[in-house]
PDB file of C-alpha atoms in Angstrom:
ATOM      1  CA  UNK R   1       6.394   2.775 -24.584  1.00 81.00           C
ATOM      2  CA  UNK R   2       3.797   1.731 -22.141  1.00 92.00           C
ATOM      3  CA  UNK R   3       0.920  -0.103 -23.445  1.00 96.00           C
ATOM      4  CA  UNK R   4      -2.695   0.427 -22.081  1.00 97.00           C
ATOM      5  CA  UNK R   5      -5.671  -1.907 -22.547  1.00 97.00           C
ATOM      6  CA  UNK R   6      -8.932  -0.159 -23.112  1.00 97.00           C
ATOM      7  CA  UNK R   7     -10.191  -1.746 -19.702  1.00 97.00           C
ATOM      8  CA  UNK R   8      -7.053  -0.188 -17.951  1.00 98.00           C
ATOM      9  CA  UNK R   9      -7.785   3.223 -19.344  1.00 98.00           C
ATOM     10  CA  UNK R  10     -11.358   2.915 -18.198  1.00 97.00           C
ATOM     11  CA  UNK R  11     -10.440   1.832 -14.772  1.00 97.00           C
ATOM     12  CA  UNK R  12      -8.067   4.608 -14.255  1.00 98.00           C
ATOM     13  CA  UNK R  13     -10.542   7.225 -15.630  1.00 96.00           C
ATOM     14  CA  UNK R  14     -13.202   5.740 -13.190  1.00 95.00           C
ATOM     15  CA  UNK R  15     -10.820   6.217 -10.262  1.00 97.00           C
ATOM     16  CA  UNK R  16     -10.141   9.705 -11.199  1.00 95.00           C
ATOM     17  CA  UNK R  17     -13.878  10.573 -11.704  1.00 94.00           C
ATOM     18  CA  UNK R  18     -14.733   9.749  -8.178  1.00 88.00           C
ATOM     19  CA  UNK R  19     -11.809  11.732  -6.623  1.00 94.00           C
ATOM     20  CA  UNK R  20     -12.677  14.576  -4.584  1.00 96.00           C
ATOM     21  CA  UNK R  21      -9.146  16.358  -4.800  1.00 96.00           C
ATOM     22  CA  UNK R  22      -9.414  18.319  -1.565  1.00 95.00           C
ATOM     23  CA  UNK R  23     -10.592  15.527   0.699  1.00 96.00           C
ATOM     24  CA  UNK R  24      -8.385  12.710  -0.944  1.00 97.00           C
ATOM     25  CA  UNK R  25      -5.198  14.900  -1.213  1.00 97.00           C
ATOM     26  CA  UNK R  26      -5.472  16.192   2.394  1.00 96.00           C
ATOM     27  CA  UNK R  27      -5.951  12.597   3.566  1.00 96.00           C
ATOM     28  CA  UNK R  28      -3.300  11.199   1.354  1.00 97.00           C
ATOM     29  CA  UNK R  29      -0.640  13.607   2.529  1.00 97.00           C
ATOM     30  CA  UNK R  30      -1.652  13.231   6.193  1.00 97.00           C
ATOM     31  CA  UNK R  31      -1.172   9.518   5.912  1.00 97.00           C
ATOM     32  CA  UNK R  32       2.266   9.903   4.210  1.00 97.00           C
ATOM     33  CA  UNK R  33       3.347  12.219   7.070  1.00 97.00           C
ATOM     34  CA  UNK R  34       1.808   9.950   9.823  1.00 97.00           C
ATOM     35  CA  UNK R  35       2.707   6.505   8.538  1.00 97.00           C
ATOM     36  CA  UNK R  36       6.423   7.539   7.180  1.00 95.00           C
ATOM     37  CA  UNK R  37       7.265  10.259   9.560  1.00 94.00           C
ATOM     38  CA  UNK R  38      10.653  10.877   8.040  1.00 93.00           C
ATOM     39  CA  UNK R  39       8.865  12.452   5.101  1.00 94.00           C
ATOM     40  CA  UNK R  40       8.267  15.362   7.129  1.00 94.00           C
ATOM     41  CA  UNK R  41      11.821  16.369   6.314  1.00 93.00           C
ATOM     42  CA  UNK R  42      10.584  17.942   3.124  1.00 93.00           C
ATOM     43  CA  UNK R  43       7.839  20.142   4.616  1.00 94.00           C
ATOM     44  CA  UNK R  44       9.841  22.177   7.034  1.00 92.00           C
ATOM     45  CA  UNK R  45       7.955  25.305   5.836  1.00 94.00           C
ATOM     46  CA  UNK R  46       4.591  23.746   6.589  1.00 96.00           C
ATOM     47  CA  UNK R  47       4.437  24.598  10.286  1.00 95.00           C
ATOM     48  CA  UNK R  48       2.826  22.312  12.805  1.00 95.00           C
ATOM     49  CA  UNK R  49       3.174  18.691  11.718  1.00 95.00           C
ATOM     50  CA  UNK R  50       3.594  17.104  15.137  1.00 92.00           C
ATOM     51  CA  UNK R  51       0.769  14.714  15.172  1.00 91.00           C
ATOM     52  CA  UNK R  52      -1.995  13.575  12.842  1.00 89.00           C
ATOM     53  CA  UNK R  53      -4.541  15.933  14.247  1.00 92.00           C
ATOM     54  CA  UNK R  54      -2.376  18.794  13.541  1.00 95.00           C
ATOM     55  CA  UNK R  55      -1.333  17.476  10.167  1.00 96.00           C
ATOM     56  CA  UNK R  56      -4.905  16.820   9.188  1.00 93.00           C
ATOM     57  CA  UNK R  57      -5.871  20.340  10.146  1.00 94.00           C
ATOM     58  CA  UNK R  58      -2.784  21.921   8.474  1.00 96.00           C
ATOM     59  CA  UNK R  59      -4.031  24.185   5.428  1.00 96.00           C
ATOM     60  CA  UNK R  60      -0.646  23.964   3.922  1.00 96.00           C
ATOM     61  CA  UNK R  61      -0.825  20.150   3.760  1.00 96.00           C
ATOM     62  CA  UNK R  62      -4.491  20.397   2.262  1.00 96.00           C
ATOM     63  CA  UNK R  63      -3.325  22.859  -0.473  1.00 96.00           C
ATOM     64  CA  UNK R  64      -0.329  20.527  -1.149  1.00 96.00           C
ATOM     65  CA  UNK R  65      -2.573  17.623  -1.447  1.00 96.00           C
ATOM     66  CA  UNK R  66      -4.516  19.379  -4.332  1.00 97.00           C
ATOM     67  CA  UNK R  67      -1.171  20.290  -5.888  1.00 96.00           C
ATOM     68  CA  UNK R  68      -0.120  16.551  -6.001  1.00 96.00           C
ATOM     69  CA  UNK R  69      -3.413  15.277  -7.324  1.00 97.00           C
ATOM     70  CA  UNK R  70      -3.468  17.994 -10.053  1.00 97.00           C
ATOM     71  CA  UNK R  71       0.064  16.743 -11.029  1.00 96.00           C
ATOM     72  CA  UNK R  72      -1.306  13.143 -11.355  1.00 97.00           C
ATOM     73  CA  UNK R  73      -4.083  14.622 -13.518  1.00 97.00           C
ATOM     74  CA  UNK R  74      -1.618  15.648 -15.992  1.00 97.00           C
ATOM     75  CA  UNK R  75      -0.364  12.043 -16.309  1.00 97.00           C
ATOM     76  CA  UNK R  76      -3.924  11.020 -16.708  1.00 97.00           C
ATOM     77  CA  UNK R  77      -4.494  13.405 -19.720  1.00 97.00           C
ATOM     78  CA  UNK R  78      -1.109  12.305 -21.304  1.00 97.00           C
ATOM     79  CA  UNK R  79      -1.308   8.642 -20.518  1.00 97.00           C
ATOM     80  CA  UNK R  80       0.580   7.787 -23.721  1.00 97.00           C
ATOM     81  CA  UNK R  81       3.531   9.724 -22.980  1.00 96.00           C
ATOM     82  CA  UNK R  82       3.796  10.178 -19.186  1.00 97.00           C
ATOM     83  CA  UNK R  83       7.491  10.039 -19.412  1.00 95.00           C
ATOM     84  CA  UNK R  84       8.025  13.347 -21.383  1.00 96.00           C
ATOM     85  CA  UNK R  85       5.074  14.901 -19.798  1.00 97.00           C
ATOM     86  CA  UNK R  86       6.715  14.630 -16.382  1.00 97.00           C
ATOM     87  CA  UNK R  87      10.245  15.769 -17.668  1.00 96.00           C
ATOM     88  CA  UNK R  88      10.144  19.037 -15.906  1.00 96.00           C
ATOM     89  CA  UNK R  89       8.459  17.727 -12.715  1.00 96.00           C
ATOM     90  CA  UNK R  90      11.141  15.087 -12.467  1.00 96.00           C
ATOM     91  CA  UNK R  91      13.952  17.628 -12.918  1.00 95.00           C
ATOM     92  CA  UNK R  92      11.859  19.896 -10.080  1.00 95.00           C
ATOM     93  CA  UNK R  93      11.885  16.795  -7.591  1.00 94.00           C
ATOM     94  CA  UNK R  94      15.409  15.805  -8.302  1.00 93.00           C
ATOM     95  CA  UNK R  95      17.391  19.154  -8.440  1.00 92.00           C
ATOM     96  CA  UNK R  96      15.349  21.579  -6.605  1.00 92.00           C
ATOM     97  CA  UNK R  97      13.296  19.763  -4.057  1.00 92.00           C
ATOM     98  CA  UNK R  98      15.809  16.873  -3.594  1.00 92.00           C
ATOM     99  CA  UNK R  99      13.313  14.218  -2.677  1.00 93.00           C
ATOM    100  CA  UNK R 100      14.499  10.634  -2.367  1.00 92.00           C
ATOM    101  CA  UNK R 101      12.497   8.997  -5.201  1.00 93.00           C
ATOM    102  CA  UNK R 102      11.773   6.077  -2.847  1.00 92.00           C
ATOM    103  CA  UNK R 103       9.261   8.379  -1.467  1.00 94.00           C
ATOM    104  CA  UNK R 104       7.320   8.491  -4.518  1.00 95.00           C
ATOM    105  CA  UNK R 105       6.231   4.736  -3.837  1.00 96.00           C
ATOM    106  CA  UNK R 106       5.166   5.533  -0.315  1.00 96.00           C
ATOM    107  CA  UNK R 107       3.130   8.373  -1.383  1.00 97.00           C
ATOM    108  CA  UNK R 108       1.686   6.452  -4.051  1.00 98.00           C
ATOM    109  CA  UNK R 109       0.710   3.439  -1.571  1.00 98.00           C
ATOM    110  CA  UNK R 110      -0.955   6.104   0.607  1.00 98.00           C
ATOM    111  CA  UNK R 111      -3.107   7.489  -2.280  1.00 98.00           C
ATOM    112  CA  UNK R 112      -4.211   3.829  -2.946  1.00 98.00           C
ATOM    113  CA  UNK R 113      -5.103   3.214   0.594  1.00 98.00           C
ATOM    114  CA  UNK R 114      -7.208   6.498   0.681  1.00 98.00           C
ATOM    115  CA  UNK R 115      -8.910   5.555  -2.717  1.00 98.00           C
ATOM    116  CA  UNK R 116      -9.672   2.191  -1.216  1.00 98.00           C
ATOM    117  CA  UNK R 117     -11.552   3.939   1.772  1.00 98.00           C
ATOM    118  CA  UNK R 118     -13.649   5.909  -0.590  1.00 98.00           C
ATOM    119  CA  UNK R 119     -14.436   3.233  -3.322  1.00 97.00           C
ATOM    120  CA  UNK R 120     -14.525   0.219  -0.925  1.00 97.00           C
ATOM    121  CA  UNK R 121     -15.742  -2.660  -2.874  1.00 96.00           C
ATOM    122  CA  UNK R 122     -15.799  -0.878  -6.154  1.00 97.00           C
ATOM    123  CA  UNK R 123     -12.138  -0.918  -5.910  1.00 97.00           C
ATOM    124  CA  UNK R 124     -12.001  -4.330  -7.416  1.00 98.00           C
ATOM    125  CA  UNK R 125      -8.757  -6.207  -7.874  1.00 98.00           C
ATOM    126  CA  UNK R 126      -8.681  -5.304 -11.567  1.00 97.00           C
ATOM    127  CA  UNK R 127      -9.145  -1.752 -10.870  1.00 98.00           C
ATOM    128  CA  UNK R 128      -6.518  -1.821  -8.413  1.00 98.00           C
ATOM    129  CA  UNK R 129      -4.262  -3.541 -10.735  1.00 98.00           C
ATOM    130  CA  UNK R 130      -4.784  -1.009 -13.487  1.00 98.00           C
ATOM    131  CA  UNK R 131      -4.325   1.963 -11.041  1.00 98.00           C
ATOM    132  CA  UNK R 132      -1.188   0.623  -9.522  1.00 98.00           C
ATOM    133  CA  UNK R 133       0.218   0.197 -12.977  1.00 98.00           C
ATOM    134  CA  UNK R 134      -0.683   3.867 -13.615  1.00 98.00           C
ATOM    135  CA  UNK R 135       1.208   4.777 -10.460  1.00 98.00           C
ATOM    136  CA  UNK R 136       4.250   2.695 -11.310  1.00 97.00           C
ATOM    137  CA  UNK R 137       4.404   4.464 -14.769  1.00 97.00           C
ATOM    138  CA  UNK R 138       4.228   7.977 -12.904  1.00 97.00           C
ATOM    139  CA  UNK R 139       6.783   6.897 -10.247  1.00 97.00           C
ATOM    140  CA  UNK R 140       9.243   5.796 -13.103  1.00 96.00           C
ATOM    141  CA  UNK R 141       8.774   9.020 -15.048  1.00 96.00           C
ATOM    142  CA  UNK R 142       9.254  11.010 -11.784  1.00 96.00           C
ATOM    143  CA  UNK R 143      12.663   9.088 -11.295  1.00 94.00           C
ATOM    144  CA  UNK R 144      13.831   9.614 -15.066  1.00 94.00           C
ATOM    145  CA  UNK R 145      15.751  12.697 -14.472  1.00 91.00           C
ATOM    146  CA  UNK R 146      17.779  11.507 -11.381  1.00 91.00           C
ATOM    147  CA  UNK R 147      21.382  11.180 -11.837  1.00 84.00           C
TER     148      UNK R 147
ATOM    149  CA  UNK D   1      10.975   0.740  14.011  1.00 81.00           C
ATOM    150  CA  UNK D   2      10.090  -1.704  16.811  1.00 91.00           C
ATOM    151  CA  UNK D   3       6.399  -1.785  18.110  1.00 96.00           C
ATOM    152  CA  UNK D   4       5.924   0.785  20.838  1.00 97.00           C
ATOM    153  CA  UNK D   5       3.036  -0.023  23.618  1.00 97.00           C
ATOM    154  CA  UNK D   6       0.794   2.392  21.694  1.00 96.00           C
ATOM    155  CA  UNK D   7       1.332   0.541  18.375  1.00 97.00           C
ATOM    156  CA  UNK D   8       0.490  -2.982  20.131  1.00 98.00           C
ATOM    157  CA  UNK D   9      -2.709  -1.349  21.689  1.00 98.00           C
ATOM    158  CA  UNK D  10      -3.690  -0.045  18.317  1.00 97.00           C
ATOM    159  CA  UNK D  11      -3.084  -3.424  16.490  1.00 98.00           C
ATOM    160  CA  UNK D  12      -4.912  -5.276  19.261  1.00 98.00           C
ATOM    161  CA  UNK D  13      -7.846  -2.750  19.020  1.00 97.00           C
ATOM    162  CA  UNK D  14      -8.193  -2.992  15.372  1.00 97.00           C
ATOM    163  CA  UNK D  15      -7.703  -6.655  15.439  1.00 97.00           C
ATOM    164  CA  UNK D  16     -10.580  -6.756  17.767  1.00 97.00           C
ATOM    165  CA  UNK D  17     -12.647  -5.209  15.335  1.00 96.00           C
ATOM    166  CA  UNK D  18     -11.779  -6.981  12.373  1.00 96.00           C
ATOM    167  CA  UNK D  19     -11.220 -10.591  13.394  1.00 94.00           C
ATOM    168  CA  UNK D  20     -14.813 -11.385  12.765  1.00 96.00           C
ATOM    169  CA  UNK D  21     -14.336 -11.103   9.143  1.00 97.00           C
ATOM    170  CA  UNK D  22     -10.667 -12.401   8.958  1.00 97.00           C
ATOM    171  CA  UNK D  23     -11.560 -15.005   6.448  1.00 97.00           C
ATOM    172  CA  UNK D  24     -12.823 -12.428   3.960  1.00 98.00           C
ATOM    173  CA  UNK D  25      -9.737 -10.386   4.503  1.00 98.00           C
ATOM    174  CA  UNK D  26      -7.690 -13.064   3.899  1.00 98.00           C
ATOM    175  CA  UNK D  27      -9.419 -14.201   0.681  1.00 98.00           C
ATOM    176  CA  UNK D  28      -9.590 -10.550  -0.681  1.00 98.00           C
ATOM    177  CA  UNK D  29      -5.975  -9.765   0.295  1.00 98.00           C
ATOM    178  CA  UNK D  30      -4.618 -12.942  -1.590  1.00 98.00           C
ATOM    179  CA  UNK D  31      -6.900 -12.356  -4.532  1.00 98.00           C
ATOM    180  CA  UNK D  32      -5.740  -8.715  -5.026  1.00 98.00           C
ATOM    181  CA  UNK D  33      -2.094 -10.020  -4.781  1.00 98.00           C
ATOM    182  CA  UNK D  34      -2.588 -12.576  -7.443  1.00 97.00           C
ATOM    183  CA  UNK D  35      -4.403  -9.957  -9.740  1.00 97.00           C
ATOM    184  CA  UNK D  36      -2.246  -7.047  -8.921  1.00 97.00           C
ATOM    185  CA  UNK D  37       1.127  -8.947  -8.721  1.00 96.00           C
ATOM    186  CA  UNK D  38       0.890 -11.647 -11.141  1.00 95.00           C
ATOM    187  CA  UNK D  39       4.410 -12.904 -10.239  1.00 94.00           C
ATOM    188  CA  UNK D  40       3.110 -14.262  -7.085  1.00 95.00           C
ATOM    189  CA  UNK D  41       1.028 -16.821  -8.897  1.00 95.00           C
ATOM    190  CA  UNK D  42       4.332 -18.679  -9.499  1.00 93.00           C
ATOM    191  CA  UNK D  43       3.900 -19.929  -6.103  1.00 93.00           C
ATOM    192  CA  UNK D  44       0.449 -21.514  -6.670  1.00 94.00           C
ATOM    193  CA  UNK D  45       0.966 -23.588  -9.962  1.00 92.00           C
ATOM    194  CA  UNK D  46      -0.585 -26.533  -8.114  1.00 94.00           C
ATOM    195  CA  UNK D  47      -3.902 -24.748  -7.730  1.00 96.00           C
ATOM    196  CA  UNK D  48      -6.554 -25.532 -10.239  1.00 94.00           C
ATOM    197  CA  UNK D  49      -8.165 -21.868  -9.841  1.00 96.00           C
ATOM    198  CA  UNK D  50      -6.381 -18.688  -9.001  1.00 96.00           C
ATOM    199  CA  UNK D  51      -9.134 -16.265  -9.673  1.00 96.00           C
ATOM    200  CA  UNK D  52     -10.427 -14.074  -7.036  1.00 95.00           C
ATOM    201  CA  UNK D  53     -12.742 -15.565  -4.465  1.00 93.00           C
ATOM    202  CA  UNK D  54     -11.969 -19.257  -5.837  1.00 96.00           C
ATOM    203  CA  UNK D  55     -12.042 -22.161  -3.429  1.00 97.00           C
ATOM    204  CA  UNK D  56      -8.266 -22.649  -3.026  1.00 97.00           C
ATOM    205  CA  UNK D  57      -7.846 -18.717  -2.580  1.00 98.00           C
ATOM    206  CA  UNK D  58     -10.540 -18.764   0.134  1.00 97.00           C
ATOM    207  CA  UNK D  59      -8.969 -21.701   1.874  1.00 97.00           C
ATOM    208  CA  UNK D  60      -5.480 -20.257   1.888  1.00 97.00           C
ATOM    209  CA  UNK D  61      -6.794 -16.875   2.779  1.00 97.00           C
ATOM    210  CA  UNK D  62      -8.128 -18.785   6.076  1.00 97.00           C
ATOM    211  CA  UNK D  63      -4.575 -20.120   6.586  1.00 97.00           C
ATOM    212  CA  UNK D  64      -2.681 -16.966   6.218  1.00 97.00           C
ATOM    213  CA  UNK D  65      -5.034 -15.044   8.468  1.00 97.00           C
ATOM    214  CA  UNK D  66      -4.798 -17.561  11.239  1.00 97.00           C
ATOM    215  CA  UNK D  67      -0.996 -16.934  10.973  1.00 97.00           C
ATOM    216  CA  UNK D  68      -1.639 -13.202  11.498  1.00 97.00           C
ATOM    217  CA  UNK D  69      -4.172 -14.059  14.473  1.00 97.00           C
ATOM    218  CA  UNK D  70      -1.125 -15.954  16.133  1.00 97.00           C
ATOM    219  CA  UNK D  71       1.100 -13.062  15.472  1.00 98.00           C
ATOM    220  CA  UNK D  72      -1.312 -10.709  17.190  1.00 98.00           C
ATOM    221  CA  UNK D  73      -1.376 -13.066  20.193  1.00 97.00           C
ATOM    222  CA  UNK D  74       2.482 -13.075  20.372  1.00 97.00           C
ATOM    223  CA  UNK D  75       2.910  -9.472  19.484  1.00 98.00           C
ATOM    224  CA  UNK D  76       5.347  -9.198  22.411  1.00 97.00           C
ATOM    225  CA  UNK D  77       7.849 -11.289  21.026  1.00 97.00           C
ATOM    226  CA  UNK D  78       7.246 -12.168  17.386  1.00 97.00           C
ATOM    227  CA  UNK D  79      10.648 -13.544  16.759  1.00 96.00           C
ATOM    228  CA  UNK D  80      10.223 -16.518  18.882  1.00 97.00           C
ATOM    229  CA  UNK D  81       6.512 -16.855  18.735  1.00 96.00           C
ATOM    230  CA  UNK D  82       6.739 -17.413  14.907  1.00 97.00           C
ATOM    231  CA  UNK D  83       9.615 -19.657  14.876  1.00 97.00           C
ATOM    232  CA  UNK D  84       7.761 -22.649  13.463  1.00 97.00           C
ATOM    233  CA  UNK D  85       6.100 -20.450  10.868  1.00 97.00           C
ATOM    234  CA  UNK D  86       9.330 -19.099   9.917  1.00 96.00           C
ATOM    235  CA  UNK D  87      10.902 -22.477   9.532  1.00 96.00           C
ATOM    236  CA  UNK D  88       8.082 -23.596   7.255  1.00 96.00           C
ATOM    237  CA  UNK D  89       8.616 -20.441   4.936  1.00 95.00           C
ATOM    238  CA  UNK D  90      12.357 -20.689   5.007  1.00 94.00           C
ATOM    239  CA  UNK D  91      12.881 -24.444   4.378  1.00 93.00           C
ATOM    240  CA  UNK D  92       9.724 -25.713   2.851  1.00 94.00           C
ATOM    241  CA  UNK D  93       7.814 -23.019   1.148  1.00 93.00           C
ATOM    242  CA  UNK D  94      10.916 -20.896   0.266  1.00 92.00           C
ATOM    243  CA  UNK D  95       8.948 -17.889  -0.514  1.00 93.00           C
ATOM    244  CA  UNK D  96      11.142 -14.878  -1.436  1.00 92.00           C
ATOM    245  CA  UNK D  97      10.691 -12.581   1.528  1.00 93.00           C
ATOM    246  CA  UNK D  98      10.140  -9.516  -0.827  1.00 93.00           C
ATOM    247  CA  UNK D  99       6.619 -11.185  -1.218  1.00 95.00           C
ATOM    248  CA  UNK D 100       5.875 -10.428   2.403  1.00 97.00           C
ATOM    249  CA  UNK D 101       5.676  -6.803   1.674  1.00 97.00           C
ATOM    250  CA  UNK D 102       3.404  -7.301  -1.317  1.00 97.00           C
ATOM    251  CA  UNK D 103       0.742  -9.259   0.756  1.00 98.00           C
ATOM    252  CA  UNK D 104       1.129  -6.805   3.567  1.00 98.00           C
ATOM    253  CA  UNK D 105       0.175  -3.935   1.069  1.00 98.00           C
ATOM    254  CA  UNK D 106      -2.788  -5.970  -0.186  1.00 98.00           C
ATOM    255  CA  UNK D 107      -3.952  -6.604   3.486  1.00 98.00           C
ATOM    256  CA  UNK D 108      -3.753  -2.792   4.261  1.00 98.00           C
ATOM    257  CA  UNK D 109      -5.785  -2.108   1.021  1.00 98.00           C
ATOM    258  CA  UNK D 110      -8.490  -4.503   2.010  1.00 98.00           C
ATOM    259  CA  UNK D 111      -8.623  -3.087   5.669  1.00 98.00           C
ATOM    260  CA  UNK D 112      -9.207   0.179   4.106  1.00 98.00           C
ATOM    261  CA  UNK D 113     -12.070  -1.040   1.810  1.00 98.00           C
ATOM    262  CA  UNK D 114     -13.587  -2.795   4.738  1.00 98.00           C
ATOM    263  CA  UNK D 115     -13.125  -0.500   7.808  1.00 98.00           C
ATOM    264  CA  UNK D 116     -12.696   2.867   6.189  1.00 98.00           C
ATOM    265  CA  UNK D 117     -13.524   4.897   9.523  1.00 97.00           C
ATOM    266  CA  UNK D 118     -11.590   2.503  11.740  1.00 97.00           C
ATOM    267  CA  UNK D 119      -8.577   2.367   9.568  1.00 98.00           C
ATOM    268  CA  UNK D 120      -7.389   5.847  10.670  1.00 97.00           C
ATOM    269  CA  UNK D 121      -3.944   7.107  10.058  1.00 97.00           C
ATOM    270  CA  UNK D 122      -2.831   6.194  13.309  1.00 96.00           C
ATOM    271  CA  UNK D 123      -4.304   2.501  13.148  1.00 97.00           C
ATOM    272  CA  UNK D 124      -2.741   2.390   9.390  1.00 98.00           C
ATOM    273  CA  UNK D 125       0.799   3.175  10.767  1.00 97.00           C
ATOM    274  CA  UNK D 126       0.409   0.635  13.726  1.00 98.00           C
ATOM    275  CA  UNK D 127      -0.787  -2.113  11.282  1.00 98.00           C
ATOM    276  CA  UNK D 128       1.951  -1.187   8.720  1.00 98.00           C
ATOM    277  CA  UNK D 129       4.518  -1.444  11.611  1.00 98.00           C
ATOM    278  CA  UNK D 130       2.995  -4.683  12.741  1.00 98.00           C
ATOM    279  CA  UNK D 131       3.066  -6.335   9.501  1.00 98.00           C
ATOM    280  CA  UNK D 132       6.727  -5.382   8.895  1.00 98.00           C
ATOM    281  CA  UNK D 133       7.662  -6.766  12.193  1.00 98.00           C
ATOM    282  CA  UNK D 134       5.660 -10.096  11.357  1.00 98.00           C
ATOM    283  CA  UNK D 135       7.449 -10.231   8.052  1.00 97.00           C
ATOM    284  CA  UNK D 136      10.768  -9.779   9.618  1.00 97.00           C
ATOM    285  CA  UNK D 137       9.926 -12.663  12.309  1.00 97.00           C
ATOM    286  CA  UNK D 138       8.870 -14.830   9.327  1.00 97.00           C
ATOM    287  CA  UNK D 139      12.266 -14.201   7.505  1.00 96.00           C
ATOM    288  CA  UNK D 140      14.223 -15.126  10.662  1.00 95.00           C
ATOM    289  CA  UNK D 141      15.067 -18.701   9.793  1.00 95.00           C
ATOM    290  CA  UNK D 142      15.934 -17.702   6.068  1.00 94.00           C
ATOM    291  CA  UNK D 143      19.760 -17.576   6.317  1.00 93.00           C
TER     292      UNK D 143
END
């Protein structure tokens, strides 16, 4: 089971407290689709994803950004048992959505970059470490049901 | 995933804006790497102080960023332009090339904290591609 130090819990709570789900969600997904364009394969029903202006303005991208962050919030609320909390989400991503799990890391990296633009120097190395540890646990839990 | 003319222009454009703070960027990226990826500390056991912003970290941050600056100036042919640096990393330093990705990620995070408006999604993809190409050129002489 993952062990969390008090400072790590506090750091991760601090990151979430400042998260504007709408703005951060939209920009994170935009960066994913721009920086790693092959990820557009999973969003065929989203309409115009041809350039970053279109992606940024796309209402389905914005809506989905919020969905993703709400999903992360579930992990935040169940930090001591993320694996089981995510069992059905993992199955959804592997069986129904058939997402290559390598992409989870890419989305996590984009989210980290967006958080860095918002928090700036407040996103200290220690907070970054705790945050990335949290993302690593989330990614691992999402990969669990793949076989 | 080679660098297009648009990518090179974006990288040079961004570099012009950030080169004045290159030393700060190097120091911050290295500090983050050592804290967030503690396994990277194994390469610096000869340093007295590995804490963020320490003297050896600051000095080495400068060294790393001058390498990046050299890469920007040789962006049209990174492989031949960085041959000496590749030999250094391959034969003397022998750094596992997986670590290039780690340092690149931390450089991107630092750019995001320092230049939130300039580091647009377009600048982000160009810089990510550039750092990948740089890492590949550095790995050239490994085997």
